[in-house]
Every structure is written in C-alpha cells, then in structure tokens.
Coordinates of C-alpha atoms in Angstrom, one line a residue:
X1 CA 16.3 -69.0 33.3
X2 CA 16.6 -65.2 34.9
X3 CA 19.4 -63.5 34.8
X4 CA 20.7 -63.0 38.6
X5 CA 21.6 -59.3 39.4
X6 CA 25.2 -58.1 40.2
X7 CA 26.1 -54.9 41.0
X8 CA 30.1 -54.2 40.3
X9 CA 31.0 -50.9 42.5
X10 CA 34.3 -49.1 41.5
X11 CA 35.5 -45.5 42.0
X12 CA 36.2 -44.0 45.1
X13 CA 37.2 -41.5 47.3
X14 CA 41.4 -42.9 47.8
X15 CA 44.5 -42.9 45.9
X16 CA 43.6 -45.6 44.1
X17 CA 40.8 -44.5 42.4
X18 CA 42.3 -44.6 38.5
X19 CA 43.3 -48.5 39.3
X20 CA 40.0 -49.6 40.6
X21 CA 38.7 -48.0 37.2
X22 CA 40.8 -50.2 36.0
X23 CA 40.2 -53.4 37.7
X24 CA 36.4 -52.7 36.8
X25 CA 36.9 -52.7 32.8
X26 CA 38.6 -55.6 33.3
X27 CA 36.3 -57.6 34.9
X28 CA 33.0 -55.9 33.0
X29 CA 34.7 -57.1 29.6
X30 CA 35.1 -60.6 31.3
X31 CA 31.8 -61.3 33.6
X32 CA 29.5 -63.7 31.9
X33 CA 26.6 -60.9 30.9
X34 CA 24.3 -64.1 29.7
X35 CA 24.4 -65.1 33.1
X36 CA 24.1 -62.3 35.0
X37 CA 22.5 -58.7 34.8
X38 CA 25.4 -56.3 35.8
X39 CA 24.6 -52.9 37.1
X40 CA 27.9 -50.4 38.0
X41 CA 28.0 -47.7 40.8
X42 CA 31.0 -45.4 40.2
X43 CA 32.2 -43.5 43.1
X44 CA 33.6 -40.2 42.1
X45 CA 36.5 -38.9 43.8
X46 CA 35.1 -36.6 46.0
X47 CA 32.4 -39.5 47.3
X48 CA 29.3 -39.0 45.2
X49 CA 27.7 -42.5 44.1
X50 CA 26.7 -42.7 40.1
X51 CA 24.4 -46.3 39.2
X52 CA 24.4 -47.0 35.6
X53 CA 22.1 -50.7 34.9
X54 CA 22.2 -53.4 32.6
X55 CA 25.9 -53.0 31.0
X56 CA 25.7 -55.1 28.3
X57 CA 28.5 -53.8 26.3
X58 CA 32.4 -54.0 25.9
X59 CA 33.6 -51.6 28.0
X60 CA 37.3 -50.2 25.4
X61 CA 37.9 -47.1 27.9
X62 CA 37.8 -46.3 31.4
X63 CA 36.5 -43.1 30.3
X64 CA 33.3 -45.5 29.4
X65 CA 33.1 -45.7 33.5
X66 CA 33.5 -42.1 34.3
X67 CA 29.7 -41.6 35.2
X68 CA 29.8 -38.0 36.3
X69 CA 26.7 -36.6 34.5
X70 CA 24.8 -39.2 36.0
X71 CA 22.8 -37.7 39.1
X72 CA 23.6 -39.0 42.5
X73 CA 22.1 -41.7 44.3
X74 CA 21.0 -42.3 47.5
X75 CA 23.5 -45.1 48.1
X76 CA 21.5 -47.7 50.0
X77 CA 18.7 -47.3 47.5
X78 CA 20.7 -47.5 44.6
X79 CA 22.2 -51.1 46.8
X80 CA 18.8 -52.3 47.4
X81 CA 16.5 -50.8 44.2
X82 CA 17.2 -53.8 41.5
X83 CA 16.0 -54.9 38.3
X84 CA 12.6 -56.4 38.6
X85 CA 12.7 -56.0 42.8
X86 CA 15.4 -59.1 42.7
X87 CA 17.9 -58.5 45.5
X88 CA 21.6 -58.5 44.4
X89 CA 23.4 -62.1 44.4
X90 CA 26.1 -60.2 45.2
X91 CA 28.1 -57.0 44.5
X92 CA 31.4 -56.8 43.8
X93 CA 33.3 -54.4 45.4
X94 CA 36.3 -53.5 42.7
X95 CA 37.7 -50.9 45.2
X96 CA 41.2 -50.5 46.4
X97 CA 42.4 -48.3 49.2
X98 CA 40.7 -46.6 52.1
X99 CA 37.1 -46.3 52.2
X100 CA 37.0 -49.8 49.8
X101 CA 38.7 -52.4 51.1
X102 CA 39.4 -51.3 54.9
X103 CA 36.3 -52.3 55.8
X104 CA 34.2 -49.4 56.0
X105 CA 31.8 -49.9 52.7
X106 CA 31.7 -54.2 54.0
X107 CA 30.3 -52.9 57.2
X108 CA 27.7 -50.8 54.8
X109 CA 27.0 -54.1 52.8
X110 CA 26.9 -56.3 56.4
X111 CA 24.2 -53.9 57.5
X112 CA 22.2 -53.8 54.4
X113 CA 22.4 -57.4 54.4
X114 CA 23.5 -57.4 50.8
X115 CA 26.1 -60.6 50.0
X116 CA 29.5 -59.0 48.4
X117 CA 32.3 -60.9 46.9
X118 CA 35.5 -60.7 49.2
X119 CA 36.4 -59.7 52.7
X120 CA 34.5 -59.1 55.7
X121 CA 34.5 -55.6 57.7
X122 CA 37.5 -58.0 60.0
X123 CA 40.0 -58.8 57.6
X124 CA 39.3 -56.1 55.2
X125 CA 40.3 -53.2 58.0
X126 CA 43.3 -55.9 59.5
X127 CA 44.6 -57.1 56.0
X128 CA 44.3 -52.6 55.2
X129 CA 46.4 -51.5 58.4
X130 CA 49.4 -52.3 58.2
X131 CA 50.7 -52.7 61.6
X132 CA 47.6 -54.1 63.0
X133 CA 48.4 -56.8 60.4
X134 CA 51.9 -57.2 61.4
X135 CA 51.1 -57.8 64.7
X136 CA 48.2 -61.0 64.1
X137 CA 51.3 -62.4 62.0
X138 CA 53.7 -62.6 64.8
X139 CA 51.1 -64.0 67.2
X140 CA 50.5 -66.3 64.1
X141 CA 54.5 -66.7 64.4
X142 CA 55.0 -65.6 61.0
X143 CA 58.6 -64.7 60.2
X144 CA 59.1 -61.1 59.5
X145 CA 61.7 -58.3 59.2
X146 CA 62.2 -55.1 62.0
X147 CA 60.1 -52.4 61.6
X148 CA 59.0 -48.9 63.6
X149 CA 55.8 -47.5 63.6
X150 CA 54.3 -43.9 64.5
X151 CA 51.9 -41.4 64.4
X152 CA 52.1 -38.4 62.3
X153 CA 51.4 -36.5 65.7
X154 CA 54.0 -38.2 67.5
X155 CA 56.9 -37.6 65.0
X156 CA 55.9 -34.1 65.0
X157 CA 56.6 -34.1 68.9
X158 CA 58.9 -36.2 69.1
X159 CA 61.1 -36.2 65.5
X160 CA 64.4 -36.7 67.2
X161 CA 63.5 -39.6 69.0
X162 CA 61.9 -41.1 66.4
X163 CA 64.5 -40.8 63.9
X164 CA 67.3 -42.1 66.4
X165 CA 64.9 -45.2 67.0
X166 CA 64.5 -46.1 63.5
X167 CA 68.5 -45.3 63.3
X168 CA 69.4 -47.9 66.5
X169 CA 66.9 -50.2 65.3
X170 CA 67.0 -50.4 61.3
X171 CA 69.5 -50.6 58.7
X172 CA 69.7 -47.9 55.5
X173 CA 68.2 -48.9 53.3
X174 CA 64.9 -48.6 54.8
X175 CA 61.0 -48.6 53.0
X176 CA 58.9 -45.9 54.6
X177 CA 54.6 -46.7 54.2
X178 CA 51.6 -45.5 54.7
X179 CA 50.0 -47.8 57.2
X180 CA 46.5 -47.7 55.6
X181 CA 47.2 -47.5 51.7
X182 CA 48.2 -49.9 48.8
X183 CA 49.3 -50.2 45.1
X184 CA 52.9 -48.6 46.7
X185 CA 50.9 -45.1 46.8
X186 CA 53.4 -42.9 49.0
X187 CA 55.7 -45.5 49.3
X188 CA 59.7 -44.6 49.8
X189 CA 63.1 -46.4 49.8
X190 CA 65.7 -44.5 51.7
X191 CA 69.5 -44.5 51.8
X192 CA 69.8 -42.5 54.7
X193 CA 68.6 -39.9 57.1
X194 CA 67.9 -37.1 54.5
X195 CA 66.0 -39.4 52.4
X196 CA 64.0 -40.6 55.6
X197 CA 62.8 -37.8 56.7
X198 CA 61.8 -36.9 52.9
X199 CA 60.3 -40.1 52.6
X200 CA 58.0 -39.9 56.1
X201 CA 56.7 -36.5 55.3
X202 CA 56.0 -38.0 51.8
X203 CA 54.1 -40.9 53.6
X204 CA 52.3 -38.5 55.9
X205 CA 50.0 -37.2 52.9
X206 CA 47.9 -40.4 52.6
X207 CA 48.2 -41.9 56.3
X208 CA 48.3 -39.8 60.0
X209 CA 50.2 -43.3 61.0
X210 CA 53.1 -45.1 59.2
X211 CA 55.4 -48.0 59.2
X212 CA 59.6 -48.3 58.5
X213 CA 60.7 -51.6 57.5
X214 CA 64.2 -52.9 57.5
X215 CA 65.1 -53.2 53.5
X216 CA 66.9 -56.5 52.5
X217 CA 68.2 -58.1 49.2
X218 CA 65.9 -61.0 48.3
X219 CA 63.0 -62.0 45.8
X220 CA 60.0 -60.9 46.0
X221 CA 57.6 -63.7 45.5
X222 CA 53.5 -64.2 45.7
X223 CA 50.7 -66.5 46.6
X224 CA 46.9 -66.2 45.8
X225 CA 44.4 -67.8 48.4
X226 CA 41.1 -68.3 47.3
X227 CA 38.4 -70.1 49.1
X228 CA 36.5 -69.0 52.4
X229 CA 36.9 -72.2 55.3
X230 CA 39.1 -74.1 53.4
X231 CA 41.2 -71.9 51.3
X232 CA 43.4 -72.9 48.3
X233 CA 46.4 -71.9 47.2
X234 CA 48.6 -70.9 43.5
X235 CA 52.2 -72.0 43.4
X236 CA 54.2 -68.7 43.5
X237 CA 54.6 -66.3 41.3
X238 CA 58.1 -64.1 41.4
X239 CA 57.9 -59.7 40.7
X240 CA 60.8 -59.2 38.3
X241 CA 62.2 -55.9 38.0
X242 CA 63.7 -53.2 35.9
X243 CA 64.1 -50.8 38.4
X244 CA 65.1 -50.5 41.8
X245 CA 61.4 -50.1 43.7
X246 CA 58.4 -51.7 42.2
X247 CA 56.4 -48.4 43.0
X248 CA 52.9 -47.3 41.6
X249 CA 54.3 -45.7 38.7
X250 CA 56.4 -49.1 37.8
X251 CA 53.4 -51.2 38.5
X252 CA 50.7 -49.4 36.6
X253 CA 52.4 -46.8 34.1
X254 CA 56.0 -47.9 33.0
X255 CA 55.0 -51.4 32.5
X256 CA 58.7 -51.8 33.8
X257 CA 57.2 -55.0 35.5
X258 CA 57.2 -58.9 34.4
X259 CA 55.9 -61.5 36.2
X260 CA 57.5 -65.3 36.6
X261 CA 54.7 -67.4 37.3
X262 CA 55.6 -69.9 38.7
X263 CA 58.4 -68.8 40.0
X264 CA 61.7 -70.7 40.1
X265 CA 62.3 -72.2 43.6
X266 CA 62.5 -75.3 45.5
X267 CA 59.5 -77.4 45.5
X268 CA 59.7 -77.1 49.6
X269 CA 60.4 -73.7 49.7
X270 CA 57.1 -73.3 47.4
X271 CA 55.1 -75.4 49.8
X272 CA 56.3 -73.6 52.8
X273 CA 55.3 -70.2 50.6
X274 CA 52.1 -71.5 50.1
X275 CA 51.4 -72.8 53.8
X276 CA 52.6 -69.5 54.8
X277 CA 49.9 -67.8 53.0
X278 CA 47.4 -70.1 54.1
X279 CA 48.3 -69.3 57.8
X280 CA 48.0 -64.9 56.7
X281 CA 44.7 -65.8 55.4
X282 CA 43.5 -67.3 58.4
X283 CA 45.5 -64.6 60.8
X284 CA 43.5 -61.9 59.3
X285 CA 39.9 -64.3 59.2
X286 CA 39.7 -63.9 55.8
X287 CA 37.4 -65.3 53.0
X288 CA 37.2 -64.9 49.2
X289 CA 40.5 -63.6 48.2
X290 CA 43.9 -63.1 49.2
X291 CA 47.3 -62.2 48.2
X292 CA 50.2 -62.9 50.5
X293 CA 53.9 -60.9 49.4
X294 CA 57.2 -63.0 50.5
X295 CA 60.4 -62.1 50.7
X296 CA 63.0 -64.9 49.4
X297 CA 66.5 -64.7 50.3
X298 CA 69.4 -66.2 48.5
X299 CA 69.2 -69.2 51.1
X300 CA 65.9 -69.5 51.3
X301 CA 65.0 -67.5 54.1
X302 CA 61.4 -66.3 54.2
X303 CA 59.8 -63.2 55.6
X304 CA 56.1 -62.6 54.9
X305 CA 56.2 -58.8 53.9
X306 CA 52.2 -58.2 53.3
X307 CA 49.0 -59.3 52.2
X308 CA 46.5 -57.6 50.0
X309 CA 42.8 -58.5 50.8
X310 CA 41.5 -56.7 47.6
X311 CA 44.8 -57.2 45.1
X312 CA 45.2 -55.9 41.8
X313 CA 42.5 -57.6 39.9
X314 CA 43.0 -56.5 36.4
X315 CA 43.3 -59.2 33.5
X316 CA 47.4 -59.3 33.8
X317 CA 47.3 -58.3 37.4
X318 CA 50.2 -61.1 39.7
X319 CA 46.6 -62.7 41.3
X320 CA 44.5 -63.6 38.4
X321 CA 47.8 -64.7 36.5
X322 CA 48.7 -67.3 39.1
X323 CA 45.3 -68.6 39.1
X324 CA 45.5 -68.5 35.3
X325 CA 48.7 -70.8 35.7
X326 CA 46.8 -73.0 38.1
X327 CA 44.1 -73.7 35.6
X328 CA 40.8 -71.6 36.2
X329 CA 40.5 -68.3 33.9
X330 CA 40.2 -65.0 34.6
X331 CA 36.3 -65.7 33.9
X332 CA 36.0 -68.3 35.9
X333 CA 38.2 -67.0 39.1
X334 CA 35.1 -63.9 38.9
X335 CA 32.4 -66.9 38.8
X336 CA 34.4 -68.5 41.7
X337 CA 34.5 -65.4 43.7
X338 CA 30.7 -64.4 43.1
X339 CA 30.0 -68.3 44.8
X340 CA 32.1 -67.6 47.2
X341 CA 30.1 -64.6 48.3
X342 CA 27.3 -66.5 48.3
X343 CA 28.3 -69.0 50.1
X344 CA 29.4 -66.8 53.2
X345 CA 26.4 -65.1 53.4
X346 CA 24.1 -68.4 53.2
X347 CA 26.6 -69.8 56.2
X348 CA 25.9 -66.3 57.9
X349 CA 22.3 -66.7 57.7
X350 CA 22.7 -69.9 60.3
X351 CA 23.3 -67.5 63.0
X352 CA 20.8 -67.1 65.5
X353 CA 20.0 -63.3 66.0
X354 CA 17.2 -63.3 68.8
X355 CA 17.4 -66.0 72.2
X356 CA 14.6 -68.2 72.1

C-alpha cells in the first residue's frame, strides 16, 4: 500500500518561532513514517519558506530543522509539487503565533484547496485575538473576569484616560497581553501603576492592540477538545507552579512547571469545566483541536480565561498529556488529528460552488 504524503510546516515569522521548532521535532520523531511520507517546510524568521522531503530519520536537535541553506521555494509550489504528483492528505501546520495560527496561512491552504490538520481561517483568527474571542464568549454567556482593551494609537493619545479606566475599573494586580500573541510572549503581571505602564509598553512590541485583565487568586486548570462536529473532551488538567507568573521563560526554559493531570476537583466542577470548553469550541466554530484555560476559585467559581486553537503540542506539552491520561498516545492523538483534517475537507467538498 502507498505511503500518503504529509507535509509538517514549522518556522515562522512570530515570537514563537523556537517553540513551533519545537513542537515539530516532537511530532517528526512520533508520526508513523511507514505510513506516511513526511515532507517539512521551515519558515525562517524573516519569512522565506525552506521544503526538505522524505524525513525518514529521528530528528535529536532542532538544529536538524534549521533549513537555512536550503534555497527558497515558491510557497504554493512547494504545497502543491508532491512526491510522485500525489496531493497532500493533509499538512500539518506546527505554527504558533501570528502569521500560523491566526488564520492567515489557513486562508492560503483554503485557497489552495490543500486539507490541513486544525482550525479554519474563522476560529484560527477568533481563537488568535484576544478580545474578539472574549467577546463570542460572553454572547456564548461564558463567565469571565473585567478586562480593558486598547489600541497602541489610542493609549498614545489618550494615556491618562486610559490608565484612570483600567484604575476605576480593575483591581492591582492586573495581567497586561498582547491581543494577538501566545505562549505568555510579552505578557506582564502588575502591582500597580508604575508596573502598568511598564508592562503596556512591554506588550506594545508584539501587538498595536492589547488587553488588561483583572488578576485573581485561583487554579489554573485545562481542557483539550478534540473532534470537529461533535467534539470530545479530557478531564482537566491543573498548571502547578513554582513561581508567581507561568510566563514563556517558566513554560519553556526553567522547566519550573508541573502538570496535575487530572487535576484534583469535584467531579461536577470537572464536568462543568469540560462542558465549558465544549461551549469555547463551538463559540469560536472550531474543528480539530482545542485548548480551553479556566480559572478555579477556592469555591469553585469558574471563569474561562482563554483558549488556544494551536496549543503547545510538544510530547509533555498540558494538551497531548491530558489526552495521554484519557487513553490515546501522543501517536495516535497526530493520527487522530490528520483524520480529522480529512474529514473536514471531505464534508467541505459537499458544498455547492456554482447555482445550477
């Protein structure tokens, strides 16, 4: 039987660039190569697209995945050029950040008409910003905490304003984000007004717009959705810490981070979790994969804080560990996500595109 072809794309031009390197020698060292013939495109930092075929190897080093002396590509040949003229079964978009899972390269793949594993060009630029995102969850009725949100052009303006808003309507400690960024990149906790300001010029490097939400003492707990229609979900998994913001350094460079999956809470407050994150999935119109962040209070208040429509996806990442507690591999969560993909763009190909 053939091989089918998968291209797994990594790289690019974001923050996030060294994580989604990563995320890709994870999955490479774990995608069933008798099954499939994998090609890679690396994106380099500054946008340039590298294709390397037929990866049969272990992959020990990201370094392996630096493809810079590879020529550039033309990227929708090096999409639609494949081993022995068979189409993709679907690419794989390892990508975190702008330009990767805000939409913008799904919209490339929806126009090539290439399947992809994940979200669509909806829920990818939704689930990305933010504040667009918070404000599908309250028309979904979602409980969540007071927040302000602003352009980097209108704080210029109008600073004094702004910072008297977030004073009348927040209380120190506050968390200052980038609207359209992940992995905690330019993230900030503040104790007060010097801090704030600190912390909204630091967010102002990676976004022109940012949110301020309200800080609060509580657990921070997660659920993984998978599934496209009907989605399915983990039990939750609670982010333990060792220190007092569980920023990008903590997550991906202290290793100051350990996971309780599944974490240790009422078996109704795990259900509401979990029908919670069913109802973000379906906010956002999502399909694939999902990962919905709670906040749990000492009596069991809950407060969706975000989700993450690419999450991290590395081997001990909080998403492929709660699926590993639920019973399906890391392995096999990548050969459920690759059907997945396929699936949606089969049901896509139902649509009628012409009036009779």
């Amino acid at each position: 039987m053939a091989k089918e072809n998968i291209c797994i794309i990594y790289g690019g031009k974001s923050a996030e660039h060294d994580v989604s390197m990563l995320t890709a020698q994870n999955v490479l060292n774990a995608i069933d190569k008798s099954h499939y013939h994998v090609d890679i495109i690396y994106i380099t930092n500054e946008g340039d697209w590298k294709k390397k075929e037929n990866i049969t190897e272990t992959i020990s080093s990201t370094d392996e995945l630096d493809l810079q002396d590879i020529e550039s590509g033309d990227i929708s040949r090096l999409l639609l050029e494949t081993h022995n003229q068979e189409p993709y079964s679907a690419v794989f978009p390892l990508l975190h950040g702008p330009n990767g899972e805000d939409g913008t390269i799904q919209g490339l793949f929806e126009v090539l008409d290439i399947p992809y594993v994940g979200n669509g060009v909806l829920a990818a630029s939704s689930s990305m910003d933010k504040l667009v995102m918070k404000q599908l969850f309250a028309h979904r009725g979602l409980p969540q905490l007071p927040y302000v949100s602003f352009l980097r052009s209108e704080f210029e303006k109008y600073r004094s304003n702004i910072l008297k808003l977030v004073n009348d309507k927040l209380q120190f400690p506050v968390f200052v984000k980038p609207a359209n960024l992940g992995s905690s990149v330019g993230i900030s906790k503040c104790h007060n007004e010097e801090e704030l300001v600190e912390g909204i010029q630091e967010a102002f490097q990676f976004d022109r717009k940012l949110v301020i939400e309200q800080g609060i003492t509580a657990r921070e707990v997660e659920v993984a959705v998978l599934g496209n229609d009907y989605p399915e979900t983990t039990l939750p998994g609670e982010v333990l810490k060792d220190v007092a913001f569980y920023d990008y350094k903590a997550k991906y460079q202290d290793g100051k981070i350990e996971l309780s999956i599944p974490a240790k809470l009422d078996e109704e407050v795990q259900q509401t979790l979990r029908d919670m994150a069913v109802e973000a999935f379906k906010a956002t119109d999502c399909s694939g994969l999902l990962r919905a962040d709670f906040f749990v209070t000492e009596d069991n208040q809950i407060f969706i804080n975000e989700t993450n429509a690419m999450p991290g996806f590395t081997q001990y990442s909080m998403y492929p560990s709660l699926w590993e507690n639920m019973g399906l591999s890391y392995a096999d969560l990548i050969e459920k996500l690759i059907s997945l993909a396929k699936e949606k763009y089969e049901d896509k190909k139902k649509n009628k595109y012409q009036i009779d």
